C-alpha positions in Angstrom: 196.1 112.2 112.0 193.2 111.4 114.2 189.7 111.6 112.9 187.0 113.6 114.7 184.6 111.4 116.8 181.0 111.4 115.3 178.6 113.8 116.4 175.5 111.8 117.9 173.1 114.6 117.5 174.1 114.9 113.7 174.2 111.1 113.6 170.5 110.4 114.8 169.3 113.3 112.9 170.5 112.1 109.6 169.3 108.3 110.5 166.3 108.7 112.7 164.2 106.7 110.2 166.6 103.6 110.3 166.7 104.0 114.2 162.4 103.8 113.8 162.6 101.1 111.4 165.3 99.1 113.7 162.9 99.5 116.8 160.2 98.3 115.2 162.0 95.4 113.6 163.2 93.9 116.8 159.6 94.5 118.5 161.1 96.8 121.1 158.0 98.5 121.8 156.0 95.2 122.5 159.0 93.8 124.8 159.0 96.9 126.8 155.3 97.1 127.2 155.2 93.4 128.4 158.3 94.3 130.8 156.4 97.0 132.2 153.1 95.6 132.6 154.4 93.0 135.0 157.0 94.9 136.7 156.7 95.4 140.6 157.9 99.0 140.1 154.9 100.3 138.7 152.9 102.5 141.3 150.4 105.3 141.2 151.7 108.7 140.9 154.9 107.7 139.4 157.1 110.4 138.3 159.2 109.7 135.1 162.3 110.9 133.6 163.3 109.4 130.4 166.9 110.4 129.7 168.0 110.0 126.2 164.2 109.4 125.0 164.8 109.1 121.2 161.5 108.7 119.7 159.6 107.9 123.0 159.6 104.2 122.9 160.2 103.6 126.4 158.0 106.4 127.8 155.0 105.5 125.9 155.4 101.8 126.6 155.5 102.7 130.4 152.7 105.0 130.4 150.8 102.1 128.5 151.7 99.7 131.3 150.5 102.1 133.9 147.1 103.0 132.3 146.7 99.0 131.6 146.9 98.5 135.4 144.6 101.3 136.1 147.6 103.5 137.4 147.6 107.4 137.1 151.1 108.8 136.4 152.1 112.0 138.2 154.3 113.3 135.6 156.6 112.3 132.4 159.7 114.2 131.7 161.7 113.2 128.6 164.7 114.7 127.1 167.1 114.1 124.0 170.0 115.5 122.4 168.5 115.1 119.0 166.2 117.3 117.7 164.8 114.9 115.1 164.2 112.3 117.5 162.2 114.9 119.7 160.2 116.0 116.6 159.5 112.2 115.8 158.2 111.8 119.6 156.2 115.1 119.5 154.3 113.8 116.4 153.5 110.5 118.1 152.0 112.4 121.0 150.2 114.6 118.8 148.8 111.7 116.8 147.9 109.7 119.6 146.4 112.7 121.4 148.6 112.2 124.3 149.1 115.3 126.9 151.4 115.5 129.8 154.8 114.6 128.4 157.0 117.5 128.9 159.7 117.3 126.2 163.3 119.1 126.2 166.5 118.9 124.1 
């Protein structure tokens, strides 16, 4: 008798708080920001699609790196399978007063 494979949306919905704590513990946001700030790939009017964005760590780090280098992004689009992750991301955007990031499930 084979067990059903785990449902990723359910897993990340139930454990979104653990995911957030893990990302902070390994200092992922800081590492991503440092990487992007020195990346030769950054250029003005960059169009960004963050597939599987989760809580927005990559999108936010990339946005901060662009702004720190004085570059204006053209657009940010982020999508994720998990409504709980998108809600956390949406809350972060609202708390920081960030506009112009389109979220979708």
